Amino acid sequence: SPVVLAVNQMVLAGAKGSEPSRFHDLMQLPADKLLAIGDPRFVPAGQYARGILAREGAWEQLQRRHQLVLAGDVTRALSWLLRGEVDLAVVYATDLRGHDQLELFDRAASSSEVPRVVGALTERGRAQPMARALLAYLVSDQGGQHFAAAGFEVLR
């Protein structure tokens, strides 16, 4: 059976020192500002971001005003933000680690937009001692420390 090993968060980020924004403010995003997200047709981060923006009523408006820039993956959205090609990006909280020039402006509030790291054994894996040992390690306190060190929240 699947077990949640850790969770991440979707966050709204921008350049340090820039005008802070919150998810609920994105409907009033100035016309000259761009928001990058992963493309929801292809990547989970984009699907989470679309859910957040839709819940805030900003999805359609940002698309209509051509302020939404879809990246092939969340890493590309982050790189555009780092280079100043966009003003804001919706990324995983763990993606901001080590990027002191960026600032976390807001965290997604809904539990439906909480990315989960899930572990499970397949039928074949259950018969493999190494697979069972790996999952046991990942759910242990020691395994949880590795997730926490990488910025994930461990639910134990």
mmCIF file of C-alpha atoms in Angstrom:
data_model
loop_
_atom_site.group_PDB
_atom_site.id
_atom_site.type_symbol
_atom_site.label_atom_id
_atom_site.label_comp_id
_atom_site.label_asym_id
_atom_site.label_seq_id
_atom_site.Cartn_x
_atom_site.Cartn_y
_atom_site.Cartn_z
ATOM 1 C CA SER A 1 0.000 0.000 0.000
ATOM 2 C CA PRO A 2 1.243 3.495 -0.815
ATOM 3 C CA VAL A 3 2.630 5.589 2.025
ATOM 4 C CA VAL A 4 3.249 9.350 1.965
ATOM 5 C CA LEU A 5 6.924 9.815 2.748
ATOM 6 C CA ALA A 6 7.062 13.615 2.601
ATOM 7 C CA VAL A 7 5.283 16.643 1.196
ATOM 8 C CA ASN A 8 6.402 19.753 -0.612
ATOM 9 C CA GLN A 9 4.582 23.039 -1.143
ATOM 10 C CA MET A 10 3.742 25.104 -4.179
ATOM 11 C CA VAL A 11 4.891 28.673 -3.706
ATOM 12 C CA LEU A 12 4.798 31.987 -5.499
ATOM 13 C CA ALA A 13 8.302 33.425 -5.809
ATOM 14 C CA GLY A 14 9.922 36.545 -7.186
ATOM 15 C CA ALA A 15 13.221 38.389 -7.140
ATOM 16 C CA LYS A 16 14.391 39.537 -3.730
ATOM 17 C CA GLY A 17 13.546 43.198 -3.264
ATOM 18 C CA SER A 18 10.817 43.211 -5.915
ATOM 19 C CA GLU A 19 7.205 44.077 -5.183
ATOM 20 C CA PRO A 20 5.781 41.092 -3.257
ATOM 21 C CA SER A 21 2.699 39.350 -4.617
ATOM 22 C CA ARG A 22 0.284 36.846 -3.173
ATOM 23 C CA PHE A 23 -1.740 34.228 -4.996
ATOM 24 C CA HIS A 24 -4.988 36.106 -4.317
ATOM 25 C CA ASP A 25 -3.465 39.280 -5.855
ATOM 26 C CA LEU A 26 -2.697 37.719 -9.240
ATOM 27 C CA MET A 27 -6.013 38.838 -10.764
ATOM 28 C CA GLN A 28 -4.668 42.384 -10.414
ATOM 29 C CA LEU A 29 -1.172 41.560 -11.723
ATOM 30 C CA PRO A 30 0.032 44.652 -13.622
ATOM 31 C CA ALA A 31 -0.173 44.211 -17.396
ATOM 32 C CA ASP A 32 3.605 44.392 -17.857
ATOM 33 C CA LYS A 33 4.298 41.516 -15.434
ATOM 34 C CA LEU A 34 4.742 37.839 -16.394
ATOM 35 C CA LEU A 35 4.117 34.697 -14.354
ATOM 36 C CA ALA A 36 5.870 31.419 -15.224
ATOM 37 C CA ILE A 37 4.534 27.977 -14.349
ATOM 38 C CA GLY A 38 5.224 24.475 -15.556
ATOM 39 C CA ASP A 39 2.966 23.520 -18.463
ATOM 40 C CA PRO A 40 -0.057 21.791 -16.884
ATOM 41 C CA ARG A 41 -0.453 19.586 -19.953
ATOM 42 C CA PHE A 42 2.860 17.910 -19.198
ATOM 43 C CA VAL A 43 4.129 18.392 -15.644
ATOM 44 C CA PRO A 44 2.606 17.974 -12.174
ATOM 45 C CA ALA A 45 3.922 21.357 -10.990
ATOM 46 C CA GLY A 46 1.913 22.977 -13.765
ATOM 47 C CA GLN A 47 -1.189 21.038 -12.797
ATOM 48 C CA TYR A 48 -0.814 22.191 -9.203
ATOM 49 C CA ALA A 49 -0.230 25.781 -10.359
ATOM 50 C CA ARG A 50 -3.278 25.730 -12.642
ATOM 51 C CA GLY A 51 -5.380 24.501 -9.702
ATOM 52 C CA ILE A 52 -4.119 27.297 -7.472
ATOM 53 C CA LEU A 53 -4.687 29.966 -10.116
ATOM 54 C CA ALA A 54 -8.140 28.631 -11.003
ATOM 55 C CA ARG A 55 -9.159 28.590 -7.340
ATOM 56 C CA GLU A 56 -8.034 32.229 -7.048
ATOM 57 C CA GLY A 57 -9.973 33.138 -10.203
ATOM 58 C CA ALA A 58 -6.806 34.188 -12.047
ATOM 59 C CA TRP A 59 -6.229 31.326 -14.517
ATOM 60 C CA GLU A 60 -8.440 32.569 -17.359
ATOM 61 C CA GLN A 61 -7.529 36.220 -16.886
ATOM 62 C CA LEU A 62 -3.770 35.601 -16.917
ATOM 63 C CA GLN A 63 -4.123 33.515 -20.068
ATOM 64 C CA ARG A 64 -6.346 36.061 -21.777
ATOM 65 C CA ARG A 65 -3.941 38.894 -20.937
ATOM 66 C CA HIS A 66 -0.944 36.828 -22.145
ATOM 67 C CA GLN A 67 0.756 37.098 -18.761
ATOM 68 C CA LEU A 68 1.104 33.357 -18.216
ATOM 69 C CA VAL A 69 4.287 31.768 -19.546
ATOM 70 C CA LEU A 70 4.214 27.967 -19.709
ATOM 71 C CA ALA A 71 7.514 26.191 -19.194
ATOM 72 C CA GLY A 72 8.339 22.648 -20.210
ATOM 73 C CA ASP A 73 9.112 21.915 -16.573
ATOM 74 C CA VAL A 74 9.269 23.677 -13.236
ATOM 75 C CA THR A 75 13.071 23.987 -13.435
ATOM 76 C CA ARG A 76 12.752 26.081 -16.585
ATOM 77 C CA ALA A 77 10.153 28.328 -14.903
ATOM 78 C CA LEU A 78 12.610 28.805 -12.049
ATOM 79 C CA SER A 79 15.485 29.571 -14.439
ATOM 80 C CA TRP A 80 13.392 32.232 -16.211
ATOM 81 C CA LEU A 81 12.734 33.824 -12.831
ATOM 82 C CA LEU A 82 16.425 33.676 -11.906
ATOM 83 C CA ARG A 83 17.371 35.409 -15.171
ATOM 84 C CA GLY A 84 14.679 38.072 -14.774
ATOM 85 C CA GLU A 85 12.790 36.962 -17.873
ATOM 86 C CA VAL A 86 9.595 36.689 -15.815
ATOM 87 C CA ASP A 87 8.537 38.563 -12.692
ATOM 88 C CA LEU A 88 6.994 35.690 -10.749
ATOM 89 C CA ALA A 89 6.937 31.904 -10.838
ATOM 90 C CA VAL A 90 4.965 29.140 -9.172
ATOM 91 C CA VAL A 91 7.486 26.505 -8.137
ATOM 92 C CA TYR A 92 8.072 23.894 -5.457
ATOM 93 C CA ALA A 93 9.258 25.339 -2.139
ATOM 94 C CA THR A 94 12.282 23.036 -2.281
ATOM 95 C CA ASP A 95 13.299 24.631 -5.604
ATOM 96 C CA LEU A 96 14.048 27.913 -3.831
ATOM 97 C CA ARG A 97 16.737 26.362 -1.616
ATOM 98 C CA GLY A 98 20.123 27.880 -2.385
ATOM 99 C CA HIS A 99 18.731 30.755 -4.451
ATOM 100 C CA ASP A 100 19.304 33.723 -2.155
ATOM 101 C CA GLN A 101 18.361 36.183 -4.907
ATOM 102 C CA LEU A 102 14.782 34.875 -4.849
ATOM 103 C CA GLU A 103 12.078 35.414 -2.276
ATOM 104 C CA LEU A 104 9.111 33.292 -1.318
ATOM 105 C CA PHE A 105 6.061 35.562 -1.521
ATOM 106 C CA ASP A 106 3.196 33.154 -0.823
ATOM 107 C CA ARG A 107 2.401 29.506 -0.131
ATOM 108 C CA ALA A 108 -0.530 27.631 -1.644
ATOM 109 C CA ALA A 109 -3.213 27.219 0.990
ATOM 110 C CA SER A 110 -5.222 24.317 -0.394
ATOM 111 C CA SER A 111 -4.320 20.755 0.514
ATOM 112 C CA SER A 112 -5.257 19.687 -3.028
ATOM 113 C CA GLU A 113 -2.148 21.505 -4.262
ATOM 114 C CA VAL A 114 0.252 19.791 -1.861
ATOM 115 C CA PRO A 115 2.743 17.657 -3.789
ATOM 116 C CA ARG A 116 3.306 14.357 -2.061
ATOM 117 C CA VAL A 117 6.279 12.003 -2.259
ATOM 118 C CA VAL A 118 4.742 8.546 -2.153
ATOM 119 C CA GLY A 119 6.452 5.193 -1.749
ATOM 120 C CA ALA A 120 5.009 1.760 -2.414
ATOM 121 C CA LEU A 121 6.067 -1.726 -3.363
ATOM 122 C CA THR A 122 4.924 -3.337 -6.568
ATOM 123 C CA GLU A 123 3.906 -6.989 -6.659
ATOM 124 C CA ARG A 124 7.343 -7.869 -7.935
ATOM 125 C CA GLY A 125 9.012 -5.533 -5.432
ATOM 126 C CA ARG A 126 7.371 -7.239 -2.481
ATOM 127 C CA ALA A 127 9.316 -10.357 -3.348
ATOM 128 C CA GLN A 128 12.614 -8.436 -3.419
ATOM 129 C CA PRO A 129 14.373 -8.020 -0.049
ATOM 130 C CA MET A 130 16.278 -4.940 -1.292
ATOM 131 C CA ALA A 131 13.055 -3.210 -2.370
ATOM 132 C CA ARG A 132 11.441 -3.924 1.000
ATOM 133 C CA ALA A 133 14.575 -2.664 2.778
ATOM 134 C CA LEU A 134 14.595 0.547 0.737
ATOM 135 C CA LEU A 135 10.975 1.338 1.525
ATOM 136 C CA ALA A 136 11.546 0.521 5.196
ATOM 137 C CA TYR A 137 14.482 2.940 5.223
ATOM 138 C CA LEU A 138 12.492 5.690 3.512
ATOM 139 C CA VAL A 139 9.716 5.494 6.112
ATOM 140 C CA SER A 140 12.188 5.356 9.012
ATOM 141 C CA ASP A 141 13.239 8.378 11.059
ATOM 142 C CA GLN A 142 16.653 8.272 9.397
ATOM 143 C CA GLY A 143 15.077 8.307 5.927
ATOM 144 C CA GLY A 144 12.820 11.150 7.009
ATOM 145 C CA GLN A 145 15.878 13.158 8.045
ATOM 146 C CA HIS A 146 17.117 13.031 4.451
ATOM 147 C CA PHE A 147 13.804 14.357 3.157
ATOM 148 C CA ALA A 148 13.810 17.098 5.803
ATOM 149 C CA ALA A 149 17.396 18.067 4.933
ATOM 150 C CA ALA A 150 16.259 18.572 1.331
ATOM 151 C CA GLY A 151 13.468 20.913 2.461
ATOM 152 C CA PHE A 152 10.526 18.521 2.435
ATOM 153 C CA GLU A 153 8.068 18.261 5.306
ATOM 154 C CA VAL A 154 8.008 14.788 6.811
ATOM 155 C CA LEU A 155 4.609 13.624 8.086
ATOM 156 C CA ARG A 156 5.334 11.275 10.983
#
